[in-house]
Coordinates of C-alpha atoms and ligand atoms in Angstrom, one line a residue:
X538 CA 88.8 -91.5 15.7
X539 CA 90.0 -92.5 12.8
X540 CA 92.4 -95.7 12.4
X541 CA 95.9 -94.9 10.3
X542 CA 96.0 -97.6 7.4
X543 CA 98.7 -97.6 4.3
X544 CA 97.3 -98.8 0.6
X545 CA 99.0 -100.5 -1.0
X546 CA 98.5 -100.9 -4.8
X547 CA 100.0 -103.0 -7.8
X548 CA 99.8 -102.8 -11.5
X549 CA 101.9 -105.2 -14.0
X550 CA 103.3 -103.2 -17.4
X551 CA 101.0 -106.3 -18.9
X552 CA 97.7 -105.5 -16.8
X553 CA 97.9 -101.8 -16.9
X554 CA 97.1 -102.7 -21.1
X555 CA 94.0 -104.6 -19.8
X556 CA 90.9 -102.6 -18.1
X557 CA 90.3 -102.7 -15.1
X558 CA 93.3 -103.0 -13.6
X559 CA 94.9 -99.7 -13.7
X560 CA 96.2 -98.3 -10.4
X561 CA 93.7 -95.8 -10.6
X562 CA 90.6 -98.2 -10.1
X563 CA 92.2 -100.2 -7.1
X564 CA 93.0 -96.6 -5.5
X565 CA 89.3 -95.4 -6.0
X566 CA 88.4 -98.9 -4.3
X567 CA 90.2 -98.3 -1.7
X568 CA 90.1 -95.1 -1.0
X569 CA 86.2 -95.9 -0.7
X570 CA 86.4 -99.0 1.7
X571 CA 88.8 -96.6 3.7
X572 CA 85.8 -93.5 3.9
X573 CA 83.2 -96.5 4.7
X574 CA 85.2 -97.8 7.7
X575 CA 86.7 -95.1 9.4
X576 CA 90.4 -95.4 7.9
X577 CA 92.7 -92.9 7.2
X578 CA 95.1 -93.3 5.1
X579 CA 98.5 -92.5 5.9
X580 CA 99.9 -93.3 2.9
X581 CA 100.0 -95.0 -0.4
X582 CA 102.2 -97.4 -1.8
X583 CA 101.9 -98.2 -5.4
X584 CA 104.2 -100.7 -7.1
X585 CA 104.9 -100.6 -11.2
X586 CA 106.3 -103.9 -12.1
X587 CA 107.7 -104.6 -15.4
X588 CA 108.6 -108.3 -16.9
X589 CA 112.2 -107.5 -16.2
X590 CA 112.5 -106.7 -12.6
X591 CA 110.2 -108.1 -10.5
X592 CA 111.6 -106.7 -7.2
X593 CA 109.1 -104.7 -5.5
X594 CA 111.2 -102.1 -4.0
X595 CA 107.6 -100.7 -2.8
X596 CA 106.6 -103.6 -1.1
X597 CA 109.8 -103.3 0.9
X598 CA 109.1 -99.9 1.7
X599 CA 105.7 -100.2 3.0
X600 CA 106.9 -103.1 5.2
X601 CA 109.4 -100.7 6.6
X602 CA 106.8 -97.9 7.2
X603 CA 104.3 -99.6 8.8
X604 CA 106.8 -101.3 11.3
X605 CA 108.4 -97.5 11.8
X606 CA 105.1 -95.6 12.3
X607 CA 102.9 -98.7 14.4
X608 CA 100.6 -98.7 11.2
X609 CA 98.2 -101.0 12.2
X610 CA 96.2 -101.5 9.1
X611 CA 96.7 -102.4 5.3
X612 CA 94.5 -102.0 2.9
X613 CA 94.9 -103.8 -0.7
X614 CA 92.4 -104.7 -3.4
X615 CA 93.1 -109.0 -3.4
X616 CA 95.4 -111.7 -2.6
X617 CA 97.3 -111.6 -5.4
X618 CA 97.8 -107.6 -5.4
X619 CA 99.8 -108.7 -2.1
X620 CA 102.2 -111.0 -2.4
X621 CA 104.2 -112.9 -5.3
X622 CA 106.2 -115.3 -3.6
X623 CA 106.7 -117.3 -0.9
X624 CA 109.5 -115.2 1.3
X625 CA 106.4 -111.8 0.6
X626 CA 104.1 -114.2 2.3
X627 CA 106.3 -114.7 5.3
X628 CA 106.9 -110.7 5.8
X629 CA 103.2 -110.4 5.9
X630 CA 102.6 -113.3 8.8
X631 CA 105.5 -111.6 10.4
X632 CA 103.1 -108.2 10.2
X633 CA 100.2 -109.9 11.4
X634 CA 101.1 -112.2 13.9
X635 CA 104.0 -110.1 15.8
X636 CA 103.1 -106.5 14.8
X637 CA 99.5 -106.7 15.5
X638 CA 98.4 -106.0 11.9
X639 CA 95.8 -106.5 9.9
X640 CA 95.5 -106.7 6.2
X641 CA 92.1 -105.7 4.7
X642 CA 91.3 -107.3 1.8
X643 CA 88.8 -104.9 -0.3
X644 CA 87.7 -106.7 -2.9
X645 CA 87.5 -110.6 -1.7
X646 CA 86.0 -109.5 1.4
X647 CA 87.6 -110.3 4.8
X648 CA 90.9 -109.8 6.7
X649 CA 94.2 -111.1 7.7
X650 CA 95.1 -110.5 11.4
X651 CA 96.0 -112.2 14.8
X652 CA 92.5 -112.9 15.4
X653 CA 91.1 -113.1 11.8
X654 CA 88.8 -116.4 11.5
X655 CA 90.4 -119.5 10.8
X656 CA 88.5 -120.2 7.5
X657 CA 89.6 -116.7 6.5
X658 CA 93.6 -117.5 7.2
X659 CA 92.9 -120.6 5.5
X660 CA 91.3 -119.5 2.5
X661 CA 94.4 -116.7 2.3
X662 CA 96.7 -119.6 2.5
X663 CA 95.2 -121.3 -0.3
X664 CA 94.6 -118.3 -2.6
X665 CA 98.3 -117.1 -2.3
X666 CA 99.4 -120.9 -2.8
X667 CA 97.2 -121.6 -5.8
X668 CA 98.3 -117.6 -7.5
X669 CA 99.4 -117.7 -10.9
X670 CA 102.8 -117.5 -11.2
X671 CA 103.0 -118.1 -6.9
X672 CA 104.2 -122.0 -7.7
X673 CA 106.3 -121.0 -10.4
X674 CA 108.1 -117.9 -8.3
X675 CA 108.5 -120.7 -5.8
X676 CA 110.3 -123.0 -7.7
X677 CA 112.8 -120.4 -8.3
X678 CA 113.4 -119.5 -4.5
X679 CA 113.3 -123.0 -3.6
X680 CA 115.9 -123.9 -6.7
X681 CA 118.1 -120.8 -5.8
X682 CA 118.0 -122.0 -1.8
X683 CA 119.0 -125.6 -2.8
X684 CA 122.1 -124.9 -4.3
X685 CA 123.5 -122.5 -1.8
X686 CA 123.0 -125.7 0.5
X687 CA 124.6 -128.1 -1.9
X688 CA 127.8 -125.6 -1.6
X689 CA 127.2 -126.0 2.1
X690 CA 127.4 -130.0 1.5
X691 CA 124.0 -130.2 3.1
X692 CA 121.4 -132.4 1.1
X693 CA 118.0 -130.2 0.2
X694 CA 115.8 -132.8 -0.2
X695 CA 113.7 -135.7 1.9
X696 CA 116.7 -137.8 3.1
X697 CA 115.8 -141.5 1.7
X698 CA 114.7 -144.0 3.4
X699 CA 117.0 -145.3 6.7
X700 CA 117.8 -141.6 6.7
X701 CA 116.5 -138.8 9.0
X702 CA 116.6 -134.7 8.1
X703 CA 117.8 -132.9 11.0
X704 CA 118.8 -129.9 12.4
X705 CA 122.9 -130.0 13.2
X706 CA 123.3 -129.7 17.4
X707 CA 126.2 -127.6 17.1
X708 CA 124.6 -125.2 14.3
X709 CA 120.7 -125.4 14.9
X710 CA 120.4 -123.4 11.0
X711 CA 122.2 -125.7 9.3
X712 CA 120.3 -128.9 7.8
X713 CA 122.2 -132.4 8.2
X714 CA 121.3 -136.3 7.4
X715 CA 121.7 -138.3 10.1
X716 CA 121.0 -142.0 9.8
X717 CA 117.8 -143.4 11.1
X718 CA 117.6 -145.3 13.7
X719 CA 114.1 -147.3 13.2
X720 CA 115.1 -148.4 9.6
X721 CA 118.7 -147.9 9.4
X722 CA 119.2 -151.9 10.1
X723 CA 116.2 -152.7 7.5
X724 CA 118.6 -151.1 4.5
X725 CA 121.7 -152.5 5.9
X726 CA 119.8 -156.1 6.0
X727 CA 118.3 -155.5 2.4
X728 CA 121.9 -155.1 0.6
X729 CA 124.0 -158.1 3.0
X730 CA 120.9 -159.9 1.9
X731 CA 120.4 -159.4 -1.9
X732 CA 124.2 -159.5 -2.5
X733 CA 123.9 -163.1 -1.8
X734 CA 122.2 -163.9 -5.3
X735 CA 120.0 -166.0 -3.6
X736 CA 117.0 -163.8 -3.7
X737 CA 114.6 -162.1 -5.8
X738 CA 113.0 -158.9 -4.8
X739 CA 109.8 -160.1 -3.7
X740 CA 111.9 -163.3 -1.6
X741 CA 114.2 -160.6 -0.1
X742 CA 111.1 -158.6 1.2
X743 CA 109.9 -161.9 2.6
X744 CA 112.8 -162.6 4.0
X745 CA 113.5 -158.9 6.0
X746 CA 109.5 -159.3 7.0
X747 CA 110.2 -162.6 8.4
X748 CA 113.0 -160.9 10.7
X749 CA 111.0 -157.9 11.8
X750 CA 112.5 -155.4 9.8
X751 CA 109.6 -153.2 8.0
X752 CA 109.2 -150.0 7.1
X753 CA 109.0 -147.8 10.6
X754 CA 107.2 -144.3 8.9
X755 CA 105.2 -141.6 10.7
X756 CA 101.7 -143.9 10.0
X757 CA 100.1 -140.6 9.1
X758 CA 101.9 -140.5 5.8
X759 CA 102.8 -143.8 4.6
X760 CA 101.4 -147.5 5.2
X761 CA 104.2 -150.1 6.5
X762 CA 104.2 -152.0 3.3
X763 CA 107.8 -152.6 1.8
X764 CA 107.0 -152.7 -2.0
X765 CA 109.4 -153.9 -4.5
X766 CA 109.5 -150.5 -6.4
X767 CA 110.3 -149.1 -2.8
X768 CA 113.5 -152.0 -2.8
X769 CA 114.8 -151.7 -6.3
X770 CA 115.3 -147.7 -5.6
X771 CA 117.0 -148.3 -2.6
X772 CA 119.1 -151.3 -3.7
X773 CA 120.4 -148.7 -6.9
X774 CA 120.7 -145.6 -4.7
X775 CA 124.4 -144.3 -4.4
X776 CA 123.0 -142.4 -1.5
X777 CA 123.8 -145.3 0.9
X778 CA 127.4 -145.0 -0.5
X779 CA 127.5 -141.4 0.7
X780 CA 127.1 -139.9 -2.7
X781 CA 124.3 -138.5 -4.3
X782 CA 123.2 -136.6 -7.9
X783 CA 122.6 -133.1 -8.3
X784 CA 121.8 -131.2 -11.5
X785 CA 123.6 -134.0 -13.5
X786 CA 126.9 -134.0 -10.9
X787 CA 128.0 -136.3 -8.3
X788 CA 128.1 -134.9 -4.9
X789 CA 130.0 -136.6 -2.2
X790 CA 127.7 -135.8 0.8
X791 CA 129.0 -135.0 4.3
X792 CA 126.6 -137.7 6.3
X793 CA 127.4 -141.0 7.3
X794 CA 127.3 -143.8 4.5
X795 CA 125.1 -147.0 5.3
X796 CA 126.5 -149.2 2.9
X797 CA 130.6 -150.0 1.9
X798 CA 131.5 -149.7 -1.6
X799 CA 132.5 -153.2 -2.1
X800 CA 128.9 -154.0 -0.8
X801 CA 127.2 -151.9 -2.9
X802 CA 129.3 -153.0 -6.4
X803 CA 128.5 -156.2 -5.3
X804 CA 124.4 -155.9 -5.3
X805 CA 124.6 -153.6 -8.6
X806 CA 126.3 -156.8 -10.0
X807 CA 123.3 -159.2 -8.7
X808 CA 120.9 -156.9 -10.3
X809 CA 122.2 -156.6 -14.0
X810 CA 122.6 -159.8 -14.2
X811 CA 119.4 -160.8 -13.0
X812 CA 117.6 -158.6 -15.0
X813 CA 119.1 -159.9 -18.2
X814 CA 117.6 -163.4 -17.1
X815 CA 114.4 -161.8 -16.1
X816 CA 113.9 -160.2 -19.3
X817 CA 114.4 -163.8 -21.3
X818 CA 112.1 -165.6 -18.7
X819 CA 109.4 -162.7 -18.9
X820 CA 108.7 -161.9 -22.3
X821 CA 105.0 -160.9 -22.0
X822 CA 104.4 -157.6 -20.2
X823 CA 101.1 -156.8 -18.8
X824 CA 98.9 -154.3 -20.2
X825 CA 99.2 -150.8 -18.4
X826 CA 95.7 -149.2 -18.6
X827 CA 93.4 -152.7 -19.4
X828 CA 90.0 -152.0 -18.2
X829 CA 90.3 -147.9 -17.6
X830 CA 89.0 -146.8 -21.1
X831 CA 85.6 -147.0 -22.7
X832 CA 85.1 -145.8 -26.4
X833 CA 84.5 -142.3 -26.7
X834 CA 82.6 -142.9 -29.7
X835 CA 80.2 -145.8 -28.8
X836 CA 80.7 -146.2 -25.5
X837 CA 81.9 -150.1 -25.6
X838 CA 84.6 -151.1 -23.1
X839 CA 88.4 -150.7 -24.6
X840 CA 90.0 -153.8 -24.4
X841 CA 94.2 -154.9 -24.9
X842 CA 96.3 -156.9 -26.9
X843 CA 99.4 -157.5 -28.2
X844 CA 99.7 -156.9 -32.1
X845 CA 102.3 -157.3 -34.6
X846 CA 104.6 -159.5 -32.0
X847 CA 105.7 -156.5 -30.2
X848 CA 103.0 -153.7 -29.2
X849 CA 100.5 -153.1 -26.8
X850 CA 97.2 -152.2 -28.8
X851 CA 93.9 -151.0 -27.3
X852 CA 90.6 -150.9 -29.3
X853 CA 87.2 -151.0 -28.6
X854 CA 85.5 -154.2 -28.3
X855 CA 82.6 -152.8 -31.1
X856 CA 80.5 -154.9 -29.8
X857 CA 77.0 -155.0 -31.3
X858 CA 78.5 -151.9 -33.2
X859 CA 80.3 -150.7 -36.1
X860 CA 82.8 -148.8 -34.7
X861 CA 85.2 -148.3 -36.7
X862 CA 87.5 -146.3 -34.1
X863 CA 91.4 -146.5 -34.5
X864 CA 93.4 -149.0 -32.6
X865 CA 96.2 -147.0 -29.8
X866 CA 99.5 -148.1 -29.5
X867 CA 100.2 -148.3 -25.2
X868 CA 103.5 -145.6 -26.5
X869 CA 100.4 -143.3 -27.6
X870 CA 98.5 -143.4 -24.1
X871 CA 101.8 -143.3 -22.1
X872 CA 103.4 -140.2 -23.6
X873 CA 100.0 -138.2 -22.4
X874 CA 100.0 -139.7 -19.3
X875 CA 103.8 -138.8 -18.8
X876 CA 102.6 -135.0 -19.1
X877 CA 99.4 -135.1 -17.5
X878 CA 101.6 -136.4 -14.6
X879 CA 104.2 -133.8 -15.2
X880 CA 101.2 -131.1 -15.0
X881 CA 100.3 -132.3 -11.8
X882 CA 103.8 -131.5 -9.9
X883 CA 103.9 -129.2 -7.7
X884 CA 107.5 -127.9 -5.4
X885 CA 108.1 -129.5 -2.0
X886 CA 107.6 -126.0 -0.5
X887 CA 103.9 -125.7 -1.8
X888 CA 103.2 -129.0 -0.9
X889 CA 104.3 -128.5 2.3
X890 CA 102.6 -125.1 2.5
X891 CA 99.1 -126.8 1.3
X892 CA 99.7 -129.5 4.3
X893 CA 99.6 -127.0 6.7
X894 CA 96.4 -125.1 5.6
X895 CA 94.8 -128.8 5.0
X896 CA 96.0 -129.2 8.7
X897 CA 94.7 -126.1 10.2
X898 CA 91.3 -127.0 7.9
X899 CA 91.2 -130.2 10.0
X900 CA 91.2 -128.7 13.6
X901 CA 87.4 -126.2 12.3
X902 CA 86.5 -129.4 10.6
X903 CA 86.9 -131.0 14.3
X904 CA 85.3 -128.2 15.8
X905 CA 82.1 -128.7 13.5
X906 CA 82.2 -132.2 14.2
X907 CA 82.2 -132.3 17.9
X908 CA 79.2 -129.4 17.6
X909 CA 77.6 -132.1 15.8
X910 CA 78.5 -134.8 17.8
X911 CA 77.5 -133.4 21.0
X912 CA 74.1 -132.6 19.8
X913 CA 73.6 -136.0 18.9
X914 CA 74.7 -136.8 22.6
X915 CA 72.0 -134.6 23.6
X916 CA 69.3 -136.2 21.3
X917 CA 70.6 -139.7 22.7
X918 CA 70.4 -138.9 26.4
X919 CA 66.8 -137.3 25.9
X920 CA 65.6 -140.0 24.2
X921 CA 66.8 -142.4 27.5
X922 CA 65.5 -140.2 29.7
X923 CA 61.8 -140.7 28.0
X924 CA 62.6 -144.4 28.1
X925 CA 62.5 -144.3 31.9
X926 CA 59.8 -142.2 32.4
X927 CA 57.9 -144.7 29.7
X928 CA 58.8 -147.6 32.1
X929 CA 57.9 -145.6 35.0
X930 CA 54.6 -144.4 33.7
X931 CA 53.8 -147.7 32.7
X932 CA 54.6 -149.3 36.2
X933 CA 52.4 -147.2 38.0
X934 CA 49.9 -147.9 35.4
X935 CA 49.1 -144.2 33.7
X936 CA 49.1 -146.2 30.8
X937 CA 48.1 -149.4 28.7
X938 CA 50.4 -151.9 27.8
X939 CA 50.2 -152.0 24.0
X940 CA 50.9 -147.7 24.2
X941 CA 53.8 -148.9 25.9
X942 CA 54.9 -151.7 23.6
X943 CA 54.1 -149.2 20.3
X944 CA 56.5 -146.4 22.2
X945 CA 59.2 -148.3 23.5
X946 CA 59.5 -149.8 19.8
X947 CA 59.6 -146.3 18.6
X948 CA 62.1 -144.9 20.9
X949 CA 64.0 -148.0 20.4
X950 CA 64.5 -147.1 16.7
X951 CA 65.1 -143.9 17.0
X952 CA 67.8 -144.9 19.6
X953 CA 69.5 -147.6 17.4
X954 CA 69.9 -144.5 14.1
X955 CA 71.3 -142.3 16.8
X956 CA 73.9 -144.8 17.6
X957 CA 74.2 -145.4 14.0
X958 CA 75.0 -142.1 13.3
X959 CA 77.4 -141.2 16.3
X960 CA 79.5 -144.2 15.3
X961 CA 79.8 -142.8 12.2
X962 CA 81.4 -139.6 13.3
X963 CA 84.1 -141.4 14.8
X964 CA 85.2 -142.7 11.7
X965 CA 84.8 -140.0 9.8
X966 CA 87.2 -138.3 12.0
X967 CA 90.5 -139.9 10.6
X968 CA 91.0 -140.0 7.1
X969 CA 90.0 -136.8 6.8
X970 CA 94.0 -135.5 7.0
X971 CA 95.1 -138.4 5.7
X972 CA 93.4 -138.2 2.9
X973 CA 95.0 -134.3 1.7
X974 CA 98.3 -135.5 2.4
X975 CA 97.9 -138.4 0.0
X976 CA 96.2 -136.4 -2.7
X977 CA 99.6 -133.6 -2.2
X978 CA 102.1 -136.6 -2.1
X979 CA 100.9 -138.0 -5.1
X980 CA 100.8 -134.6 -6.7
X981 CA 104.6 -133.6 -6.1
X982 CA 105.8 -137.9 -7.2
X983 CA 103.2 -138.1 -10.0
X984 CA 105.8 -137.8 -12.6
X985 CA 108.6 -139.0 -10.8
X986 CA 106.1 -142.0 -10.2
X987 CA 104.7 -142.3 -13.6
X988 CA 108.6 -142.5 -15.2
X989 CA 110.1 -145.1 -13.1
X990 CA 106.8 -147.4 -12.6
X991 CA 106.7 -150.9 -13.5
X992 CA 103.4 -151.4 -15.4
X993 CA 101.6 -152.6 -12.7
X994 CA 102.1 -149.9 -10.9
X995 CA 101.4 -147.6 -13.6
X996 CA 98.4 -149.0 -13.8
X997 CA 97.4 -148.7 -9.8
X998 CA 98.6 -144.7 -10.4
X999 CA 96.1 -144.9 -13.2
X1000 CA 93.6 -146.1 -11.4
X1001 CA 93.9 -143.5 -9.0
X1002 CA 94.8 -140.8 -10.4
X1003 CA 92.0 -140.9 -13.5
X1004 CA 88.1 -141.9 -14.1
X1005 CA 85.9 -142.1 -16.9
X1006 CA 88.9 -141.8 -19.5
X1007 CA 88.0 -141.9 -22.9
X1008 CA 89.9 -143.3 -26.5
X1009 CA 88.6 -141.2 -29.1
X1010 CA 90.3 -141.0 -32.8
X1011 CA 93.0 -142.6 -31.6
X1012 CA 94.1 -140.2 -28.4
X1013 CA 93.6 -141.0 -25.1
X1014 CA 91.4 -138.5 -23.0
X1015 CA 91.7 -138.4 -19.3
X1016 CA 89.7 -137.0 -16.9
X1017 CA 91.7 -136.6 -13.4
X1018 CA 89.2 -137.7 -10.5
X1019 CA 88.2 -134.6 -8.5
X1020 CA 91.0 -133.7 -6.0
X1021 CA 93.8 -134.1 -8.7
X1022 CA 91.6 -132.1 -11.0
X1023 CA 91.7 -129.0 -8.9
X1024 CA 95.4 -129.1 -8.8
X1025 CA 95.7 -129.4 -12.7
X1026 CA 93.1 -126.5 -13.0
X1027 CA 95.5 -124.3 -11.6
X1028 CA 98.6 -124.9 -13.4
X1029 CA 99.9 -122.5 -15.4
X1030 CA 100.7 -124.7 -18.2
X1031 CA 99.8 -124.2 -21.6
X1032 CA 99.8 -127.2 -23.7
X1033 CA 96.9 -128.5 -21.4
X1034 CA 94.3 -128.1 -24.3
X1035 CA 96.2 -130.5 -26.9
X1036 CA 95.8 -133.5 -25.0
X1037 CA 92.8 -133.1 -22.6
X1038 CA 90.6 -130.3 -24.4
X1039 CA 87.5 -132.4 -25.7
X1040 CA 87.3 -134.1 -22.8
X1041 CA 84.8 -133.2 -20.7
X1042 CA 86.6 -132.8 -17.0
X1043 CA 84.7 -135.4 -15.2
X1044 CA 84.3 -133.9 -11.6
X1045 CA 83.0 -136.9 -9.5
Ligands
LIG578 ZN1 83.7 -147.9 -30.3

């Protein structure tokens, strides 16, 4: 018997110009994967968008009928025919995952169901996240939710540090800050402290270390390290006050403050007037991005120093050349880095979409590992077993000493790489996760990082964000190591070409 499907098809007014990509060729596709598989096709949904109104009244429609008529299969050419935006993916995980359905896609190959593999739900995650125009649709939605919770006096974003998200008791969908009880006495302790004018930054963290009071984070995401950057942000944050910014306006927030006013006057006195002494004391600045260049024309190291009285210069060192490459002001090299970091941002909502595909890629990952792993067990306890029998053999003499000595020192070896190799595996087991949530963290702060960074810590950003960066003519031109460069590939931003264009992307 034949199973009832829908098709669904989509054509842009701006594709339907380009071949290939009329609604007539995904309707021929899928009307043959339909004959091939035994579908029928109850009916078809097609979808004309046009730049100005992107609702898919279509889309909507087809969700309805398939709910109505216990459709239990759709059939559509790819990923991106599917869905545009975030709130489209959640009405199809609603389809598949309480209404039994599965979505056939005809021209990647593979399905979307209850029981579809893993790798395949995972690879459907990631293809809908990294969609042109997905990100941007998404940070429209998550924009357009924001504000109706600002109106709500709730506070969208990560609560900052001694502060917790949570979900009010008495109205389990509304959103409130509450404060946190593992570091609220660490912020408290950091302004009664600095206030006092006795202390520097790195003296007050000292200090708060001494006492026991360091960062308590979820160890998955962040080491315990209190760095100044991390003090300075806190020590100027109105937040603790009970007020926050939003698009350019003060909020007064609805959550408990940590900090009175009269404290918090008090430390933003301590810390203009120390900076106007720091900034007399420490006239020399260190050099953002020594050490990360090499000439792009002779290959030389680029090296730094301080020209005219005032500006950071880097040139190449020329040496046993002629180069006769331009020096770079430091300006130069950070305005490109300010957009390369700016390219790399992506909204919380896709980051925290990508941590939950990296997560679910984790737990096959596992499942590969311990396959692995236990045939290693069984190579192990085989290779004992042999031992034995070697010991036995030679006790009752079936065979001459020096065969035994040559075996035993063969099994032993292969024994000791076994062991080599299963310890291995257990390392390799934890950084694994880790690891994606850094590379997404770093992703969505990049330019928040890059703006506010001291230039040490510029440079440690630098460092690992970039490798193999080049000076050529005077520009700077980066190559993002290999995890960040995937992300950047996928932007949707234009002006990408004027600063990294001759570079060759320098996958690692
Ligand atoms: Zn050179």
């Amino acid at each position: 018997m034949l199973k009832k499907a829908v098709m669904y098809v989509r054509v842009s007014s701006k594709e339907q110009a380009e071949q290939g990509f009329s609604p007539e060729a995904q309707r021929v596709a899928l009307y043959d994967f339909a004959r091939r598989n035994g579908f029928e096709v109850a009916k078809e949904f097609e979808e004309a968008e046009t730049a100005k109104d992107s609702r898919r009244k279509e889309f909507a429609a087809m969700l309805a009928y398939v709910k109505a008529k216990d459709i239990k299969h759709i059939l559509v050419e790819k990923t991106d025919r599917l869905h545009r935006n975030f709130t489209d993916y959640v009405a199809i995980e609603e389809l598949t995952d309480n209404f039994g359905v599965t979505v056939w896609l005809v021209k990647e190959g593979g399905s979307i169901g209850k029981d579809s593999r893993a790798s395949d739900k995972l690879m459907h995650g990631l293809k809908t996240v990294l969609a042109k125009g997905f990100i941007d649709n998404l940070k429209e939605e998550v924009k357009k939710g924001f504000d109706i919770k600002i109106s709500h006096g709730e506070y969208p974003r990560q609560a900052p540090l001694g502060y917790l998200n949570a979900k009010d008791p008495l109205n389990p969908k509304h959103n409130i800050v509450i404060p946190d009880p593992a570091n609220r006495q660490l912020i408290v302790k950091m302004f009664e402290y600095y206030a006092s004018g006795i202390y520097s930054m790195k003296s007050l963290i000292t200090k708060l270390e001494a006492e026991g009071l360091t960062l308590n984070l979820p160890p998955v995401i962040k080491s315990g390290k209190l760095y100044v950057s991390t003090v300075q942000r806190c020590l100027v944050n109105t937040f603790y006050v009970g007020r926050f910014e939003w698009n350019g306006k003060m909020i007064q927030g609805s959550y408990e403050p940590l900090i009175a006013s009269e404290l918090w006057a008090k430390v933003q006195d301590v810390i203009s007037g120390r900076n106007l002494n720091m900034r007399k004391e420490h006239n020399v600045m260190p050099f953002a991005y020594k050490g990360m260049f090499t000439c792009g024309v002779c290959a030389r190291s680029i090296t730094a120093e301080k020209a005219k009285g005032r500006y950071n210069y880097y040139h190449c060192t020329k040496y046993n050349t002629n180069c006769d490459q331009p020096w770079v002001k430091e300006e130069t090299i950070d305005e490109r880095f300010d957009k390369l970091t700016n390219i790399l941002k992506i909204s919380d909502a896709g980051v925290a979409f990508v941590t939950a595909a990296l997560k679910q890629s984790l737990s096959q990952k596992r499942e590969g590992e311990d396959k692995a792993f236990e045939s290693l067990v069984a190579d192990q306890t085989r290779l004992k077993k042999r031992i034995d029998a070697l010991y036995e053999d030679r006790l009752d003499k079936k065979i001459t000493e020096s065969f035994y000595d040559a075996k035993f020192a063969d099994y032993t070896k292969q024994l000791e790489s076994l062991e080599v190799r299963m310890a291995k595996h257990n390392r390799a087991d934890i950084s694994y996760y880790q690891f994606g949530c850094r590379i997404l963290e770093l992703a969505e702060n990049a330019e928040k990082l890059a703006k506010e960074a001291t230039p040490d810590e510029k440079r440690e950003l630098a460092q690992f964000l970039l490798s193999n960066s080049k000076l050529t003519d005077g520009e700077p031109i980066f190559s993002l190591k290999q995890p960040y460069f995937a992300i950047e590939k996928r932007s949707p931003c234009d002006d990408r070409l004027s600063w990294q264009g001759r570079g060759e992307s320098n996958p690692r």
